[in-house]
Amino acid sequence: QELLARLERSKRYPYTARLNRWEGKVIVKAVVRDDGHVVSLQIAESSGHSVLDNDAMELIRQVSPIQLKHPLGKSQVALLVPVGYSLR
């Protein structure tokens, strides 16, 4: 939940997407180490707009390292992170 809250606070709608009124949801697969650092990212589900997809991945890079409230119990885990873009 903390990750999603940080993403929402940090998100800025890409200018090109706003200009073209592009909206969508990107699902990013993020591999996170037990120290909270994101070690890899890939698009699991595209929004249909590369501008939004790239922005979502950059946004996750910017909030790394992620503060973990609980130990992962593993050296790293893969998370599916939804990032929504809506002009409403």
Short mmCIF file of N, CA, C and O in Angstrom, two decimals:
data_model
loop_
_atom_site.label_atom_id
_atom_site.label_comp_id
_atom_site.label_asym_id
_atom_site.label_seq_id
_atom_site.Cartn_x
_atom_site.Cartn_y
_atom_site.Cartn_z
N GLN A 1 0.83 -1.20 0.00
CA GLN A 1 0.00 0.00 0.00
C GLN A 1 0.86 1.26 0.00
O GLN A 1 0.52 2.24 -0.63
N GLU A 2 1.96 1.20 0.76
CA GLU A 2 2.86 2.35 0.81
C GLU A 2 3.42 2.65 -0.57
O GLU A 2 3.53 3.81 -0.97
N LEU A 3 3.76 1.62 -1.33
CA LEU A 3 4.30 1.81 -2.68
C LEU A 3 3.27 2.52 -3.55
O LEU A 3 3.60 3.50 -4.23
N LEU A 4 2.04 2.06 -3.53
CA LEU A 4 1.00 2.68 -4.36
C LEU A 4 0.76 4.13 -3.96
O LEU A 4 0.57 5.00 -4.82
N ALA A 5 0.78 4.40 -2.67
CA ALA A 5 0.59 5.78 -2.20
C ALA A 5 1.74 6.68 -2.66
O ALA A 5 1.51 7.81 -3.10
N ARG A 6 2.98 6.18 -2.57
CA ARG A 6 4.13 6.97 -3.02
C ARG A 6 4.08 7.22 -4.52
O ARG A 6 4.42 8.31 -5.00
N LEU A 7 3.64 6.22 -5.28
CA LEU A 7 3.53 6.40 -6.73
C LEU A 7 2.51 7.48 -7.06
O LEU A 7 2.76 8.34 -7.91
N GLU A 8 1.37 7.45 -6.40
CA GLU A 8 0.33 8.46 -6.67
C GLU A 8 0.81 9.87 -6.32
O GLU A 8 0.53 10.81 -7.03
N ARG A 9 1.55 9.99 -5.22
CA ARG A 9 2.07 11.32 -4.83
C ARG A 9 3.11 11.83 -5.81
O ARG A 9 3.22 13.03 -6.03
N SER A 10 3.88 10.93 -6.40
CA SER A 10 4.99 11.31 -7.28
C SER A 10 4.60 11.44 -8.74
O SER A 10 5.32 12.02 -9.53
N LYS A 11 3.44 10.88 -9.12
CA LYS A 11 3.05 10.82 -10.52
C LYS A 11 2.73 12.20 -11.09
O LYS A 11 2.05 13.00 -10.46
N ARG A 12 3.26 12.45 -12.26
CA ARG A 12 2.94 13.65 -13.04
C ARG A 12 2.50 13.18 -14.41
O ARG A 12 3.22 12.43 -15.07
N TYR A 13 1.34 13.61 -14.86
CA TYR A 13 0.81 13.15 -16.14
C TYR A 13 1.75 13.61 -17.25
O TYR A 13 2.05 14.80 -17.36
N PRO A 14 2.22 12.69 -18.10
CA PRO A 14 3.12 13.10 -19.19
C PRO A 14 2.44 14.12 -20.11
O PRO A 14 1.28 13.95 -20.49
N TYR A 15 3.19 15.14 -20.46
CA TYR A 15 2.64 16.25 -21.27
C TYR A 15 2.05 15.74 -22.58
O TYR A 15 0.94 16.12 -22.95
N THR A 16 2.78 14.89 -23.29
CA THR A 16 2.31 14.38 -24.58
C THR A 16 1.01 13.61 -24.42
O THR A 16 0.10 13.73 -25.24
N ALA A 17 0.91 12.83 -23.37
CA ALA A 17 -0.30 12.05 -23.12
C ALA A 17 -1.48 12.97 -22.79
O ALA A 17 -2.60 12.75 -23.26
N ARG A 18 -1.21 13.99 -22.00
CA ARG A 18 -2.28 14.94 -21.65
C ARG A 18 -2.75 15.68 -22.91
O ARG A 18 -3.94 15.83 -23.15
N LEU A 19 -1.79 16.12 -23.72
CA LEU A 19 -2.11 16.86 -24.94
C LEU A 19 -2.98 16.02 -25.88
O LEU A 19 -3.91 16.54 -26.50
N ASN A 20 -2.68 14.73 -25.97
CA ASN A 20 -3.42 13.83 -26.86
C ASN A 20 -4.61 13.15 -26.18
O ASN A 20 -5.29 12.35 -26.80
N ARG A 21 -4.81 13.47 -24.89
CA ARG A 21 -5.90 12.92 -24.09
C ARG A 21 -5.83 11.38 -24.00
O ARG A 21 -6.84 10.69 -24.01
N TRP A 22 -4.59 10.87 -23.88
CA TRP A 22 -4.38 9.43 -23.73
C TRP A 22 -4.57 9.04 -22.28
O TRP A 22 -4.05 9.69 -21.38
N GLU A 23 -5.29 7.98 -22.06
CA GLU A 23 -5.50 7.43 -20.73
C GLU A 23 -5.21 5.93 -20.79
O GLU A 23 -5.16 5.35 -21.87
N GLY A 24 -5.05 5.33 -19.64
CA GLY A 24 -4.86 3.89 -19.62
C GLY A 24 -4.28 3.42 -18.31
O GLY A 24 -3.97 4.21 -17.42
N LYS A 25 -4.15 2.10 -18.20
CA LYS A 25 -3.56 1.50 -17.02
C LYS A 25 -2.40 0.62 -17.47
O LYS A 25 -2.54 -0.17 -18.39
N VAL A 26 -1.27 0.80 -16.82
CA VAL A 26 -0.07 0.03 -17.08
C VAL A 26 0.12 -0.91 -15.89
O VAL A 26 -0.04 -0.49 -14.74
N ILE A 27 0.46 -2.15 -16.16
CA ILE A 27 0.84 -3.05 -15.08
C ILE A 27 2.31 -3.38 -15.28
O ILE A 27 2.71 -3.90 -16.34
N VAL A 28 3.11 -3.00 -14.29
CA VAL A 28 4.55 -3.18 -14.35
C VAL A 28 4.95 -4.32 -13.41
O VAL A 28 4.52 -4.35 -12.26
N LYS A 29 5.77 -5.23 -13.94
CA LYS A 29 6.34 -6.28 -13.09
C LYS A 29 7.65 -5.72 -12.54
O LYS A 29 8.56 -5.38 -13.29
N ALA A 30 7.71 -5.58 -11.22
CA ALA A 30 8.89 -5.04 -10.55
C ALA A 30 9.48 -6.11 -9.65
O ALA A 30 8.77 -6.72 -8.86
N VAL A 31 10.78 -6.33 -9.78
CA VAL A 31 11.48 -7.25 -8.89
C VAL A 31 12.17 -6.39 -7.83
O VAL A 31 12.96 -5.50 -8.16
N VAL A 32 11.83 -6.65 -6.57
CA VAL A 32 12.30 -5.84 -5.45
C VAL A 32 13.16 -6.72 -4.53
O VAL A 32 12.74 -7.81 -4.15
N ARG A 33 14.35 -6.23 -4.20
CA ARG A 33 15.22 -6.93 -3.25
C ARG A 33 14.74 -6.72 -1.83
O ARG A 33 13.95 -5.81 -1.55
N ASP A 34 15.27 -7.52 -0.92
CA ASP A 34 14.86 -7.42 0.48
C ASP A 34 15.27 -6.11 1.14
O ASP A 34 14.78 -5.77 2.20
N ASP A 35 16.15 -5.33 0.48
CA ASP A 35 16.52 -4.00 1.01
C ASP A 35 15.63 -2.90 0.43
O ASP A 35 15.84 -1.72 0.68
N GLY A 36 14.63 -3.27 -0.40
CA GLY A 36 13.70 -2.30 -0.96
C GLY A 36 14.08 -1.74 -2.32
O GLY A 36 13.29 -1.02 -2.93
N HIS A 37 15.27 -2.07 -2.82
CA HIS A 37 15.69 -1.57 -4.13
C HIS A 37 15.03 -2.37 -5.25
O HIS A 37 14.96 -3.60 -5.19
N VAL A 38 14.57 -1.65 -6.26
CA VAL A 38 13.99 -2.28 -7.45
C VAL A 38 15.16 -2.68 -8.35
O VAL A 38 15.98 -1.84 -8.71
N VAL A 39 15.22 -3.96 -8.70
CA VAL A 39 16.35 -4.45 -9.50
C VAL A 39 15.98 -4.68 -10.96
O VAL A 39 16.87 -4.71 -11.80
N SER A 40 14.70 -4.85 -11.26
CA SER A 40 14.31 -4.95 -12.67
C SER A 40 12.84 -4.58 -12.83
O SER A 40 12.05 -4.71 -11.90
N LEU A 41 12.55 -4.10 -14.03
CA LEU A 41 11.19 -3.70 -14.38
C LEU A 41 10.88 -4.18 -15.79
O LEU A 41 11.76 -4.17 -16.65
N GLN A 42 9.63 -4.56 -15.99
CA GLN A 42 9.17 -4.84 -17.35
C GLN A 42 7.66 -4.61 -17.40
O GLN A 42 6.99 -4.69 -16.38
N ILE A 43 7.17 -4.31 -18.58
CA ILE A 43 5.74 -4.10 -18.76
C ILE A 43 5.05 -5.46 -18.81
O ILE A 43 5.36 -6.28 -19.67
N ALA A 44 4.16 -5.70 -17.87
CA ALA A 44 3.37 -6.94 -17.85
C ALA A 44 2.11 -6.76 -18.70
O ALA A 44 1.65 -7.70 -19.34
N GLU A 45 1.56 -5.53 -18.67
CA GLU A 45 0.37 -5.21 -19.46
C GLU A 45 0.47 -3.75 -19.87
O GLU A 45 0.52 -2.87 -19.01
N SER A 46 0.48 -3.51 -21.16
CA SER A 46 0.64 -2.16 -21.68
C SER A 46 -0.67 -1.37 -21.61
O SER A 46 -1.76 -1.94 -21.67
N SER A 47 -0.51 -0.07 -21.51
CA SER A 47 -1.67 0.84 -21.57
C SER A 47 -2.12 1.04 -23.01
O SER A 47 -3.19 1.57 -23.26
N GLY A 48 -1.25 0.66 -23.94
CA GLY A 48 -1.51 0.93 -25.36
C GLY A 48 -0.80 2.19 -25.83
O GLY A 48 -0.84 2.52 -27.01
N HIS A 49 -0.13 2.88 -24.91
CA HIS A 49 0.60 4.11 -25.23
C HIS A 49 1.99 4.03 -24.61
O HIS A 49 2.12 3.99 -23.38
N SER A 50 3.02 4.02 -25.44
CA SER A 50 4.38 3.87 -24.93
C SER A 50 4.76 5.00 -23.98
O SER A 50 5.53 4.80 -23.04
N VAL A 51 4.20 6.19 -24.18
CA VAL A 51 4.50 7.32 -23.30
C VAL A 51 4.07 6.99 -21.87
O VAL A 51 4.81 7.24 -20.91
N LEU A 52 2.88 6.43 -21.72
CA LEU A 52 2.38 6.07 -20.39
C LEU A 52 3.16 4.89 -19.82
O LEU A 52 3.51 4.88 -18.64
N ASP A 53 3.45 3.90 -20.66
CA ASP A 53 4.20 2.73 -20.20
C ASP A 53 5.58 3.15 -19.68
O ASP A 53 5.99 2.75 -18.59
N ASN A 54 6.28 3.96 -20.45
CA ASN A 54 7.63 4.41 -20.05
C ASN A 54 7.57 5.26 -18.80
O ASN A 54 8.44 5.17 -17.93
N ASP A 55 6.56 6.11 -18.69
CA ASP A 55 6.43 6.96 -17.51
C ASP A 55 6.19 6.11 -16.26
O ASP A 55 6.76 6.40 -15.21
N ALA A 56 5.39 5.08 -16.38
CA ALA A 56 5.12 4.20 -15.23
C ALA A 56 6.40 3.53 -14.74
O ALA A 56 6.66 3.47 -13.54
N MET A 57 7.22 3.06 -15.67
CA MET A 57 8.48 2.42 -15.27
C MET A 57 9.43 3.43 -14.64
O MET A 57 10.06 3.15 -13.62
N GLU A 58 9.52 4.62 -15.21
CA GLU A 58 10.39 5.66 -14.64
C GLU A 58 9.90 6.07 -13.25
O GLU A 58 10.70 6.31 -12.35
N LEU A 59 8.61 6.14 -13.08
CA LEU A 59 8.03 6.50 -11.79
C LEU A 59 8.44 5.50 -10.71
O LEU A 59 8.83 5.89 -9.61
N ILE A 60 8.39 4.21 -11.03
CA ILE A 60 8.79 3.19 -10.06
C ILE A 60 10.28 3.30 -9.77
O ILE A 60 10.70 3.16 -8.62
N ARG A 61 11.09 3.57 -10.80
CA ARG A 61 12.54 3.77 -10.56
C ARG A 61 12.77 4.92 -9.58
O ARG A 61 13.63 4.85 -8.72
N GLN A 62 11.99 5.99 -9.72
CA GLN A 62 12.17 7.18 -8.88
C GLN A 62 11.83 6.93 -7.41
O GLN A 62 12.42 7.55 -6.55
N VAL A 63 10.89 6.04 -7.13
CA VAL A 63 10.51 5.80 -5.73
C VAL A 63 11.35 4.71 -5.08
O VAL A 63 11.17 4.41 -3.90
N SER A 64 12.27 4.12 -5.83
CA SER A 64 13.18 3.12 -5.27
C SER A 64 14.30 3.82 -4.52
O SER A 64 14.79 4.85 -4.98
N PRO A 65 14.69 3.35 -3.34
CA PRO A 65 14.24 2.13 -2.68
C PRO A 65 12.88 2.33 -2.00
O PRO A 65 12.55 3.42 -1.56
N ILE A 66 12.16 1.25 -1.94
CA ILE A 66 10.84 1.23 -1.31
C ILE A 66 11.01 0.89 0.16
O ILE A 66 11.73 -0.05 0.50
N GLN A 67 10.37 1.67 1.03
CA GLN A 67 10.41 1.34 2.46
C GLN A 67 9.49 0.15 2.71
O GLN A 67 8.30 0.21 2.42
N LEU A 68 10.08 -0.91 3.22
CA LEU A 68 9.31 -2.11 3.50
C LEU A 68 8.91 -2.14 4.97
O LEU A 68 9.76 -1.99 5.84
N LYS A 69 7.63 -2.30 5.24
CA LYS A 69 7.16 -2.36 6.62
C LYS A 69 7.43 -3.72 7.25
O LYS A 69 7.54 -3.84 8.45
N HIS A 70 7.52 -4.75 6.40
CA HIS A 70 7.73 -6.11 6.87
C HIS A 70 8.82 -6.75 6.02
O HIS A 70 8.91 -6.47 4.82
N PRO A 71 9.62 -7.63 6.60
CA PRO A 71 10.63 -8.34 5.81
C PRO A 71 9.96 -9.17 4.70
O PRO A 71 8.85 -9.68 4.88
N LEU A 72 10.63 -9.28 3.58
CA LEU A 72 10.07 -10.04 2.46
C LEU A 72 10.10 -11.54 2.72
O LEU A 72 9.28 -12.28 2.19
N GLY A 73 11.07 -11.99 3.51
CA GLY A 73 11.20 -13.42 3.75
C GLY A 73 11.96 -14.14 2.65
O GLY A 73 12.17 -15.33 2.70
N LYS A 74 12.35 -13.39 1.62
CA LYS A 74 13.13 -13.92 0.50
C LYS A 74 14.14 -12.85 0.11
O LYS A 74 14.01 -11.68 0.50
N SER A 75 15.12 -13.23 -0.70
CA SER A 75 16.11 -12.24 -1.13
C SER A 75 15.50 -11.22 -2.09
O SER A 75 15.93 -10.08 -2.14
N GLN A 76 14.47 -11.63 -2.83
CA GLN A 76 13.75 -10.70 -3.71
C GLN A 76 12.39 -11.28 -4.06
O GLN A 76 12.18 -12.49 -3.98
N VAL A 77 11.48 -10.39 -4.41
CA VAL A 77 10.13 -10.81 -4.83
C VAL A 77 9.73 -10.03 -6.08
O VAL A 77 10.21 -8.92 -6.31
N ALA A 78 8.84 -10.63 -6.85
CA ALA A 78 8.28 -9.96 -8.03
C ALA A 78 6.89 -9.46 -7.67
O ALA A 78 6.09 -10.19 -7.07
N LEU A 79 6.63 -8.21 -8.00
CA LEU A 79 5.33 -7.59 -7.74
C LEU A 79 4.72 -7.11 -9.04
O LEU A 79 5.44 -6.65 -9.93
N LEU A 80 3.42 -7.19 -9.15
CA LEU A 80 2.72 -6.57 -10.27
C LEU A 80 2.14 -5.26 -9.75
O LEU A 80 1.33 -5.25 -8.82
N VAL A 81 2.61 -4.16 -10.33
CA VAL A 81 2.25 -2.83 -9.84
C VAL A 81 1.37 -2.12 -10.87
O VAL A 81 1.83 -1.81 -11.97
N PRO A 82 0.11 -1.85 -10.53
CA PRO A 82 -0.75 -1.12 -11.46
C PRO A 82 -0.51 0.40 -11.32
O PRO A 82 -0.42 0.93 -10.23
N VAL A 83 -0.40 1.05 -12.48
CA VAL A 83 -0.26 2.51 -12.50
C VAL A 83 -1.31 3.03 -13.47
O VAL A 83 -1.26 2.75 -14.68
N GLY A 84 -2.28 3.77 -12.95
CA GLY A 84 -3.38 4.27 -13.78
C GLY A 84 -3.18 5.73 -14.17
O GLY A 84 -2.66 6.52 -13.38
N TYR A 85 -3.59 6.04 -15.38
CA TYR A 85 -3.54 7.41 -15.89
C TYR A 85 -4.94 7.78 -16.37
O TYR A 85 -5.47 7.18 -17.29
N SER A 86 -5.52 8.77 -15.71
CA SER A 86 -6.86 9.21 -16.06
C SER A 86 -6.91 10.73 -16.00
O SER A 86 -6.39 11.33 -15.06
N LEU A 87 -7.53 11.34 -16.98
CA LEU A 87 -7.63 12.81 -17.03
C LEU A 87 -8.80 13.33 -16.22
O LEU A 87 -8.99 14.53 -16.12
N ARG A 88 -9.58 12.48 -15.62
CA ARG A 88 -10.72 12.92 -14.82
C ARG A 88 -10.27 13.38 -13.46
O ARG A 88 -9.43 12.97 -12.83
#
